[in-house]
Amino acid sequence: MSRIIIFCILLGYSQWSSALDIAPYSPKTETIEAKDFIPFIQVYQTPLELSSKTVYQKISTGAITQSPQQASQGFSQDYFWVLFSIKQHKNGFKKLVLELDNPHLDKVELYQQTAQKFDCIGYGGDRGKKFSERSYINRRFIFPLADNNESTVITFLLMIDKRNASVSFPLKIWDLDSFERYEARQNIYYGLFFGMLFFVSFISLAIGVTLRNKLFLLYGSYVLLMALYLFTALGFAFQYLYPFSTVFNNYARVLFIVFIAVLSTIFLRAYLELDKYLPKTAQIFKAINLILITLFLTWLIFFGLFRIYTVWILNLIYILLLLIFVFSYWATFKMLAINKANSLLYIFAFSSVVIGCLFSMSIEYGWIEENIFPLNPILMGSAVEVLVLSVAMVRYIRNILLSKQLLEQKNNQLTQSQQELEQTNTNLEQLNQQLHQQLKKGNIDTLRLKSGALLQLENIVLISSDGHYLEFYCANKSRPEVDRNSMKNILEQLPPNLFKRVHRGYIINIKQAKSYVSGQVLLTNGMTISVSRTYRNALKEALS
C-alpha cells in the first residue's frame, strides 16, 4: 500500500514538474533590446474564463495541457494563458518591460505571483475599455515588470482574451531605458512614413481635382485608406483618432480592408482600362465589390449578428480577397500585350502587398509565427506598393503633360492652317468677284472644266444636262465633252450675253443658233432643240 502511495506522489510530482518545466529568463547584461521572449514561455488555453490562481493550479496538476503553438494561435474561442518566469539578480539590472506587439486584443491582464496568490500588475484591451484606462499608455500592450531586490525567480501569468477572432501575441522583453529610446525613434520613423503616405494622397487628390482626372482621384483615395488601415493596425488610431470608441476600434480594420479591396479593383480597372479591353473580367470585379459592399451594409444593419459570425464573415472576406488577387494577376498578364509598361509596374507593386497580405493571413490562421517578422508584413508590402505606384502615376502624368504639349502643338498648327485657309478663301473670293466682273463685261473667252479640259467659249454650241453630268457639244469636236457639274453652277461661269438657257436641260450659244421657228431653235451643228415657254421671250430678245 505504501508503495502505491509513493508511486502516486511521484507521478503527481512528475506531472507538476513537467507542467512547470520552464527555464526562467535571466538577464545577462544591463541593456536588453527587443529580446524575443517566445522561447521562455509556455502557452495554455481554457474554454472558460478562470481566475489566475485556478489556472495556475490546473497547470500545476496537469489538468490543462500546453498549446503546441506559441505566438500565433489562429482563430479560437478560448482564453489563452502565458506562463513565464524571470530570475532577477540582487542589486541587479535595470527595470524590465514586457512588450506584447498586438494592439487589437479584447482583454489583457498580467499577474505576478506573490506568496500563494497572483496579483494583477498590468491590464489593457480594446473591448469595453477606453485607451486611457490602460495601465501603461502605449499603442501596444506594455507591462513594466515589478522590481525585486533579491536574487530570486518570479512567476508571471499573462491572460489574453481575443475570442471569436484570430489570436496572436508576439512577446519581447526590454530594459525600460532601451525601450523608451527605441519607442522615441520608432515614432519618428512612423511619423515620416505616415506623413509620406498622407502627402502622396493629398497631392494625388489635388491633381485629380485640378485635372479632373478620375485615376488620380482613385489613387489618392486608395493611398488614404491604406494609410488609415495601417494607422489602425499599428494601434495609433485607437490612441489618437478615437480613444473612446472601443466598438469601432474592434471592427475598423475589417471595414478598411473591405473599402481598400473595393477601391483597388476600381483603380485597376481605370489604370489598365479593363472595361474596354477585358469587359468580362471587369464584370467579375464588379460582382466581388457588390458582395463586399453587401457585407458592409449587413454589418451596419445587423451588428449583433455580425459579432456572432465574425469568423465566418472574415473567412468569406479572405476568400473574396484571394479571388481579387487571382483575377488581378490574370487581367494584368493579359494586358501585357496591350500596355506592357503599366502592366509590369502594376504587377511589381501589387505583388508586394499581396505577399504581405498572404503572410498576414497565414499569421491569423496560425500557420506561421508572427514574431519572425520585424515589422507588420502588410506595412512592408504597402510601402513598396505605394512607392512603385507613385512612380507609375508620375509616369502617367508625364504622359498626360506630353500629350497636352503635342495637342497644343497640333492646335497651333491647325490654327495656322485655318488662318492660311481663311486667307486663301479671301483670295478666292476676290478672284471670283473679278471673274464675275469679267463675265459681265464679256472678257472671258475660255471655260475650264472640273475634268481639266479647257474649252473655247465660241466653239461651244450646246450644253446638255444628263443627271449629275453635263455634255458640252463643241463645233470643233465630234464627241461631246462630259463633266460632273450642274446647270446652275455652269451658268454662273458663262457670260450671260453669249449663253442662254432655253430649257431645264439645255443651254445654247446664241452665236451658234441658225434659226428659231415655232419654239424650235436650229443650231449650227444641225441639232434642233425645243425651247420651253419660260425661256422663249428671253431667247427672242437675244436673237433680235
PDB file of N, CA, C and O in Angstrom, residues 55 87 131 155 199 227 234 245 250 256 276 306 338 407 442 476:
ATOM      1  N   VAL A  55      -6.134  28.755 -12.792  1.00  0.00           N
ATOM      2  CA  VAL A  55      -5.382  28.331 -13.978  1.00  0.00           C
ATOM      3  C   VAL A  55      -4.027  27.787 -13.569  1.00  0.00           C
ATOM      4  O   VAL A  55      -3.576  26.740 -14.069  1.00  0.00           O
ATOM      5  N   LYS A  87      14.278  35.484 -13.621  1.00  0.00           N
ATOM      6  CA  LYS A  87      15.212  35.453 -12.494  1.00  0.00           C
ATOM      7  C   LYS A  87      15.914  36.783 -12.414  1.00  0.00           C
ATOM      8  O   LYS A  87      16.659  37.170 -13.312  1.00  0.00           O
ATOM      9  N   PHE A 131      -8.912  53.841 -24.197  1.00  0.00           N
ATOM     10  CA  PHE A 131      -7.457  53.786 -24.316  1.00  0.00           C
ATOM     11  C   PHE A 131      -6.779  54.319 -23.054  1.00  0.00           C
ATOM     12  O   PHE A 131      -5.757  53.795 -22.612  1.00  0.00           O
ATOM     13  N   THR A 155       7.377  34.324 -10.965  1.00  0.00           N
ATOM     14  CA  THR A 155       6.492  33.685 -11.945  1.00  0.00           C
ATOM     15  C   THR A 155       5.369  34.645 -12.326  1.00  0.00           C
ATOM     16  O   THR A 155       4.804  35.329 -11.466  1.00  0.00           O
ATOM     17  N   PHE A 199       0.918  62.736 -47.636  1.00  0.00           N
ATOM     18  CA  PHE A 199       1.376  63.705 -48.650  1.00  0.00           C
ATOM     19  C   PHE A 199       1.070  63.190 -50.046  1.00  0.00           C
ATOM     20  O   PHE A 199       0.546  63.928 -50.890  1.00  0.00           O
ATOM     21  N   ALA A 227      -3.339  54.184 -45.688  1.00  0.00           N
ATOM     22  CA  ALA A 227      -2.697  54.840 -44.548  1.00  0.00           C
ATOM     23  C   ALA A 227      -3.546  54.707 -43.288  1.00  0.00           C
ATOM     24  O   ALA A 227      -3.031  54.427 -42.198  1.00  0.00           O
ATOM     25  N   LEU A 234      -1.559  49.341 -36.528  1.00  0.00           N
ATOM     26  CA  LEU A 234      -0.435  49.533 -35.614  1.00  0.00           C
ATOM     27  C   LEU A 234      -0.861  50.085 -34.254  1.00  0.00           C
ATOM     28  O   LEU A 234      -0.027  50.230 -33.361  1.00  0.00           O
ATOM     29  N   SER A 245     -13.867  55.152 -28.589  1.00  0.00           N
ATOM     30  CA  SER A 245     -14.763  54.290 -29.355  1.00  0.00           C
ATOM     31  C   SER A 245     -14.186  52.881 -29.441  1.00  0.00           C
ATOM     32  O   SER A 245     -13.507  52.513 -30.397  1.00  0.00           O
ATOM     33  N   ASN A 250     -12.675  47.863 -32.667  1.00  0.00           N
ATOM     34  CA  ASN A 250     -12.680  46.410 -32.850  1.00  0.00           C
ATOM     35  C   ASN A 250     -12.876  46.017 -34.308  1.00  0.00           C
ATOM     36  O   ASN A 250     -12.358  45.001 -34.752  1.00  0.00           O
ATOM     37  N   PHE A 256     -11.870  48.794 -43.127  1.00  0.00           N
ATOM     38  CA  PHE A 256     -10.873  49.375 -44.029  1.00  0.00           C
ATOM     39  C   PHE A 256     -10.436  48.365 -45.090  1.00  0.00           C
ATOM     40  O   PHE A 256     -10.202  48.725 -46.241  1.00  0.00           O
ATOM     41  N   LYS A 276     -12.650  48.417 -71.145  1.00  0.00           N
ATOM     42  CA  LYS A 276     -12.528  48.498 -72.600  1.00  0.00           C
ATOM     43  C   LYS A 276     -11.942  47.223 -73.196  1.00  0.00           C
ATOM     44  O   LYS A 276     -12.453  46.708 -74.199  1.00  0.00           O
ATOM     45  N   PHE A 306     -23.382  40.175 -36.869  1.00  0.00           N
ATOM     46  CA  PHE A 306     -22.006  40.219 -37.372  1.00  0.00           C
ATOM     47  C   PHE A 306     -21.026  39.759 -36.294  1.00  0.00           C
ATOM     48  O   PHE A 306     -20.063  39.033 -36.580  1.00  0.00           O
ATOM     49  N   ILE A 338      -0.985  44.602 -74.446  1.00  0.00           N
ATOM     50  CA  ILE A 338      -1.586  45.884 -74.853  1.00  0.00           C
ATOM     51  C   ILE A 338      -0.838  47.061 -74.253  1.00  0.00           C
ATOM     52  O   ILE A 338      -0.543  48.045 -74.936  1.00  0.00           O
ATOM     53  N   LEU A 407      -0.820  68.134 -78.187  1.00  0.00           N
ATOM     54  CA  LEU A 407      -2.112  68.685 -78.601  1.00  0.00           C
ATOM     55  C   LEU A 407      -2.022  70.197 -78.824  1.00  0.00           C
ATOM     56  O   LEU A 407      -2.631  70.736 -79.766  1.00  0.00           O
ATOM     57  N   GLY A 442     -17.860  90.398-120.619  1.00  0.00           N
ATOM     58  CA  GLY A 442     -17.629  89.539-121.772  1.00  0.00           C
ATOM     59  C   GLY A 442     -16.170  89.397-122.107  1.00  0.00           C
ATOM     60  O   GLY A 442     -15.830  89.121-123.273  1.00  0.00           O
ATOM     61  N   ASN A 476     -15.809  72.250-132.875  1.00  0.00           N
ATOM     62  CA  ASN A 476     -14.553  71.673-133.338  1.00  0.00           C
ATOM     63  C   ASN A 476     -14.313  70.256-132.835  1.00  0.00           C
ATOM     64  O   ASN A 476     -13.198  69.748-132.925  1.00  0.00           O
TER      65      ASN A 476
END
